[in-house]
Amino acid sequence: MYNMATSSVKSALRSKMKNILKNVSPEEKKIQSAKVFEKLCALKQYQESNRISLYLSTEDEIDTLPILKHIFDLGKEAFVPLYHGKTMEMVKLKSMDDYETLPLTKWNIKQPNINEYHENALETGGLDFIILPGVAFTMNGKRLGHGMGYYDRYLKKYFEKKSTRPYLIALGFKEQIQEDIPSNEHDVLVDIVLSGH
């Protein structure tokens, strides 16, 4: 049952976070992104993963570009979101050159061309590790997404199709860490949240 009260608390929190993030300077975001990158590199689950999915960040998110470069430097495989309509797939990027040539969406985020073939993670070997975006997080794994439900739907489909569960990780600025976040049964908990503390 979809809870309207939860929904309105979530949208109020999204607005609040938007204002908070507006006031975090680009320098501070850079410093925190570097801290999160360091924490990620030290994570055993990341080191042991080969097929990694990550979001391509906007300026209000932890910068994932160094992570993408690192994945290629280590010879791992990188998968990024391809949105079409209400669905999202994770498709493979081959290199930083491949990334550089990606077209921009109306949200000003790079995304693979829907008309070109890219290997789809769900139809091939699955994923070991998924880095999720979000607006707010709790340290015990709750995540407030952008409100479109793409990741929750994707993960539901993933769990139905694949027997092994990828390691789920969220990245956030320290300003995005909350005591609690309203959630419902569709919200998937992540295994760990790394912040720029």
Tab-separated table of C-alpha atoms in Angstrom:
chain	number	residue	atom	x	y	z
A	1	MET	CA	0.000	0.000	0.000
A	2	TYR	CA	1.438	3.346	-1.050
A	3	ASN	CA	1.593	5.710	1.862
A	4	MET	CA	0.771	9.341	1.012
A	5	ALA	CA	2.137	10.613	4.332
A	6	THR	CA	5.498	8.936	3.692
A	7	SER	CA	5.479	10.379	0.202
A	8	SER	CA	4.949	13.970	1.372
A	9	VAL	CA	7.607	13.659	4.116
A	10	LYS	CA	10.003	12.377	1.457
A	11	SER	CA	9.349	15.281	-0.893
A	12	ALA	CA	9.748	17.790	1.970
A	13	LEU	CA	13.109	16.190	2.792
A	14	ARG	CA	14.141	16.333	-0.888
A	15	SER	CA	13.451	20.109	-0.963
A	16	LYS	CA	15.323	20.623	2.295
A	17	MET	CA	18.343	18.676	0.987
A	18	LYS	CA	18.336	20.663	-2.256
A	19	ASN	CA	18.704	23.897	-0.278
A	20	ILE	CA	21.375	22.452	1.998
A	21	LEU	CA	23.441	21.211	-0.964
A	22	LYS	CA	23.138	24.583	-2.706
A	23	ASN	CA	25.083	26.065	0.206
A	24	VAL	CA	27.942	23.569	0.122
A	25	SER	CA	30.790	25.198	-1.797
A	26	PRO	CA	32.319	23.511	-4.873
A	27	GLU	CA	35.654	23.336	-2.973
A	28	GLU	CA	34.000	21.529	-0.049
A	29	LYS	CA	32.277	19.116	-2.440
A	30	LYS	CA	35.654	18.409	-4.044
A	31	ILE	CA	37.290	17.702	-0.669
A	32	GLN	CA	34.468	15.393	0.423
A	33	SER	CA	34.390	13.595	-2.943
A	34	ALA	CA	38.121	12.883	-2.572
A	35	LYS	CA	37.538	11.487	0.956
A	36	VAL	CA	34.738	9.230	-0.263
A	37	PHE	CA	36.898	8.014	-3.160
A	38	GLU	CA	39.660	7.112	-0.695
A	39	LYS	CA	37.213	5.201	1.537
A	40	LEU	CA	35.848	3.361	-1.486
A	41	CYS	CA	39.311	2.308	-2.682
A	42	ALA	CA	40.044	0.888	0.779
A	43	LEU	CA	36.858	-1.207	0.759
A	44	LYS	CA	37.534	-4.942	0.418
A	45	GLN	CA	34.248	-5.521	-1.446
A	46	TYR	CA	35.228	-2.908	-4.031
A	47	GLN	CA	38.711	-4.330	-4.455
A	48	GLU	CA	37.298	-7.820	-4.986
A	49	SER	CA	34.562	-6.775	-7.423
A	50	ASN	CA	35.025	-6.966	-11.137
A	51	ARG	CA	31.713	-5.796	-12.623
A	52	ILE	CA	30.819	-2.440	-11.077
A	53	SER	CA	27.845	-0.210	-11.740
A	54	LEU	CA	28.052	3.492	-10.931
A	55	TYR	CA	25.974	6.588	-11.585
A	56	LEU	CA	27.402	9.504	-13.560
A	57	SER	CA	27.257	12.346	-11.044
A	58	THR	CA	25.736	15.817	-11.140
A	59	GLU	CA	27.238	18.724	-9.159
A	60	ASP	CA	24.988	17.927	-6.170
A	61	GLU	CA	26.400	14.427	-5.856
A	62	ILE	CA	29.726	12.896	-4.872
A	63	ASP	CA	31.900	13.092	-7.987
A	64	THR	CA	32.058	9.621	-9.553
A	65	LEU	CA	34.439	10.474	-12.404
A	66	PRO	CA	37.597	9.519	-10.438
A	67	ILE	CA	35.862	6.222	-9.577
A	68	LEU	CA	35.137	5.551	-13.249
A	69	LYS	CA	38.792	6.247	-14.156
A	70	HIS	CA	39.940	3.994	-11.299
A	71	ILE	CA	37.694	1.121	-12.456
A	72	PHE	CA	39.302	1.276	-15.915
A	73	ASP	CA	42.817	1.672	-14.463
A	74	LEU	CA	42.321	-1.528	-12.467
A	75	GLY	CA	41.025	-3.403	-15.510
A	76	LYS	CA	37.559	-3.849	-13.993
A	77	GLU	CA	34.312	-3.497	-15.963
A	78	ALA	CA	32.146	-0.365	-15.617
A	79	PHE	CA	28.373	-0.208	-16.122
A	80	VAL	CA	26.346	3.015	-16.111
A	81	PRO	CA	22.612	3.779	-16.149
A	82	LEU	CA	20.704	4.041	-19.395
A	83	TYR	CA	17.248	5.512	-18.763
A	84	HIS	CA	14.356	5.083	-21.150
A	85	GLY	CA	10.815	5.853	-20.103
A	86	LYS	CA	10.231	4.421	-16.643
A	87	THR	CA	12.975	1.838	-16.864
A	88	MET	CA	16.697	1.886	-16.308
A	89	GLU	CA	19.276	-0.590	-17.561
A	90	MET	CA	22.933	-0.839	-16.627
A	91	VAL	CA	25.094	-0.891	-19.722
A	92	LYS	CA	28.809	-1.318	-20.196
A	93	LEU	CA	31.264	1.482	-20.916
A	94	LYS	CA	34.469	0.331	-22.558
A	95	SER	CA	36.881	3.141	-21.688
A	96	MET	CA	37.274	6.782	-20.681
A	97	ASP	CA	37.139	7.638	-24.400
A	98	ASP	CA	33.795	5.866	-24.548
A	99	TYR	CA	32.680	8.043	-21.593
A	100	GLU	CA	33.940	11.278	-23.197
A	101	THR	CA	31.835	10.715	-26.313
A	102	LEU	CA	28.568	10.012	-24.463
A	103	PRO	CA	25.711	12.378	-25.369
A	104	LEU	CA	24.173	14.659	-22.715
A	105	THR	CA	20.555	14.164	-21.600
A	106	LYS	CA	18.067	16.944	-20.901
A	107	TRP	CA	19.175	16.674	-17.236
A	108	ASN	CA	22.704	17.488	-18.369
A	109	ILE	CA	23.962	14.040	-17.419
A	110	LYS	CA	25.952	11.920	-19.817
A	111	GLN	CA	24.174	8.756	-20.846
A	112	PRO	CA	24.825	6.066	-23.468
A	113	ASN	CA	22.996	6.473	-26.758
A	114	ILE	CA	19.804	4.425	-26.634
A	115	ASN	CA	20.171	3.530	-30.328
A	116	GLU	CA	23.637	2.037	-29.988
A	117	TYR	CA	24.361	-1.442	-28.706
A	118	HIS	CA	25.938	-1.631	-25.260
A	119	GLU	CA	26.355	-4.824	-23.250
A	120	ASN	CA	23.527	-5.047	-20.707
A	121	ALA	CA	24.618	-6.211	-17.212
A	122	LEU	CA	21.400	-8.143	-16.527
A	123	GLU	CA	21.614	-10.098	-19.772
A	124	THR	CA	25.261	-11.036	-19.257
A	125	GLY	CA	27.243	-11.761	-16.085
A	126	GLY	CA	25.299	-9.516	-13.698
A	127	LEU	CA	27.016	-7.096	-11.307
A	128	ASP	CA	29.229	-7.549	-8.246
A	129	PHE	CA	28.919	-4.050	-6.876
A	130	ILE	CA	26.408	-1.222	-7.368
A	131	ILE	CA	27.076	2.404	-6.407
A	132	LEU	CA	23.744	4.179	-5.886
A	133	PRO	CA	22.993	7.883	-5.977
A	134	GLY	CA	20.570	9.556	-3.577
A	135	VAL	CA	19.423	12.754	-1.936
A	136	ALA	CA	19.797	11.683	1.707
A	137	PHE	CA	21.041	8.631	3.599
A	138	THR	CA	21.195	7.123	7.067
A	139	MET	CA	24.308	5.343	8.271
A	140	ASN	CA	22.296	2.122	8.661
A	141	GLY	CA	21.572	1.915	4.939
A	142	LYS	CA	18.367	3.843	4.262
A	143	ARG	CA	18.456	5.895	1.075
A	144	LEU	CA	16.187	8.641	-0.181
A	145	GLY	CA	16.330	8.603	-3.983
A	146	HIS	CA	15.407	11.361	-6.401
A	147	GLY	CA	11.780	10.254	-6.375
A	148	MET	CA	11.609	8.431	-9.691
A	149	GLY	CA	12.084	4.940	-8.244
A	150	TYR	CA	14.531	3.853	-10.961
A	151	TYR	CA	16.980	2.092	-8.670
A	152	ASP	CA	14.360	0.402	-6.491
A	153	ARG	CA	12.639	-0.988	-9.618
A	154	TYR	CA	15.949	-2.019	-11.144
A	155	LEU	CA	17.060	-3.839	-8.000
A	156	LYS	CA	13.711	-5.639	-7.698
A	157	LYS	CA	14.088	-6.861	-11.286
A	158	TYR	CA	17.734	-7.741	-10.630
A	159	PHE	CA	16.922	-9.837	-7.526
A	160	GLU	CA	14.199	-11.694	-9.450
A	161	LYS	CA	16.554	-12.505	-12.330
A	162	LYS	CA	19.859	-13.220	-10.614
A	163	SER	CA	20.556	-15.511	-7.682
A	164	THR	CA	23.503	-13.579	-6.242
A	165	ARG	CA	23.004	-10.169	-4.689
A	166	PRO	CA	25.473	-7.422	-5.600
A	167	TYR	CA	27.074	-5.381	-2.820
A	168	LEU	CA	25.088	-2.139	-2.600
A	169	ILE	CA	26.804	1.085	-1.633
A	170	ALA	CA	25.649	4.693	-1.437
A	171	LEU	CA	27.896	7.758	-1.509
A	172	GLY	CA	26.987	11.061	0.105
A	173	PHE	CA	28.246	14.377	1.409
A	174	LYS	CA	28.225	14.571	5.220
A	175	GLU	CA	25.377	17.109	4.881
A	176	GLN	CA	23.243	14.352	3.305
A	177	ILE	CA	23.499	12.017	6.301
A	178	GLN	CA	20.279	12.043	8.332
A	179	GLU	CA	19.212	10.449	11.620
A	180	ASP	CA	16.298	8.756	9.893
A	181	ILE	CA	14.505	8.728	6.544
A	182	PRO	CA	10.879	7.758	5.930
A	183	SER	CA	10.748	4.490	4.002
A	184	ASN	CA	8.294	1.948	2.675
A	185	GLU	CA	8.537	-1.708	1.650
A	186	HIS	CA	9.740	-0.833	-1.872
A	187	ASP	CA	12.853	0.935	-0.595
A	188	VAL	CA	15.947	-1.246	-0.789
A	189	LEU	CA	18.492	-0.854	2.010
A	190	VAL	CA	22.128	-0.483	0.951
A	191	ASP	CA	24.936	-2.458	2.596
A	192	ILE	CA	27.067	0.561	3.401
A	193	VAL	CA	26.992	4.348	3.135
A	194	LEU	CA	30.271	6.192	2.593
A	195	SER	CA	30.210	9.889	3.435
A	196	GLY	CA	32.662	12.775	3.212
A	197	HIS	CA	33.057	13.018	6.996
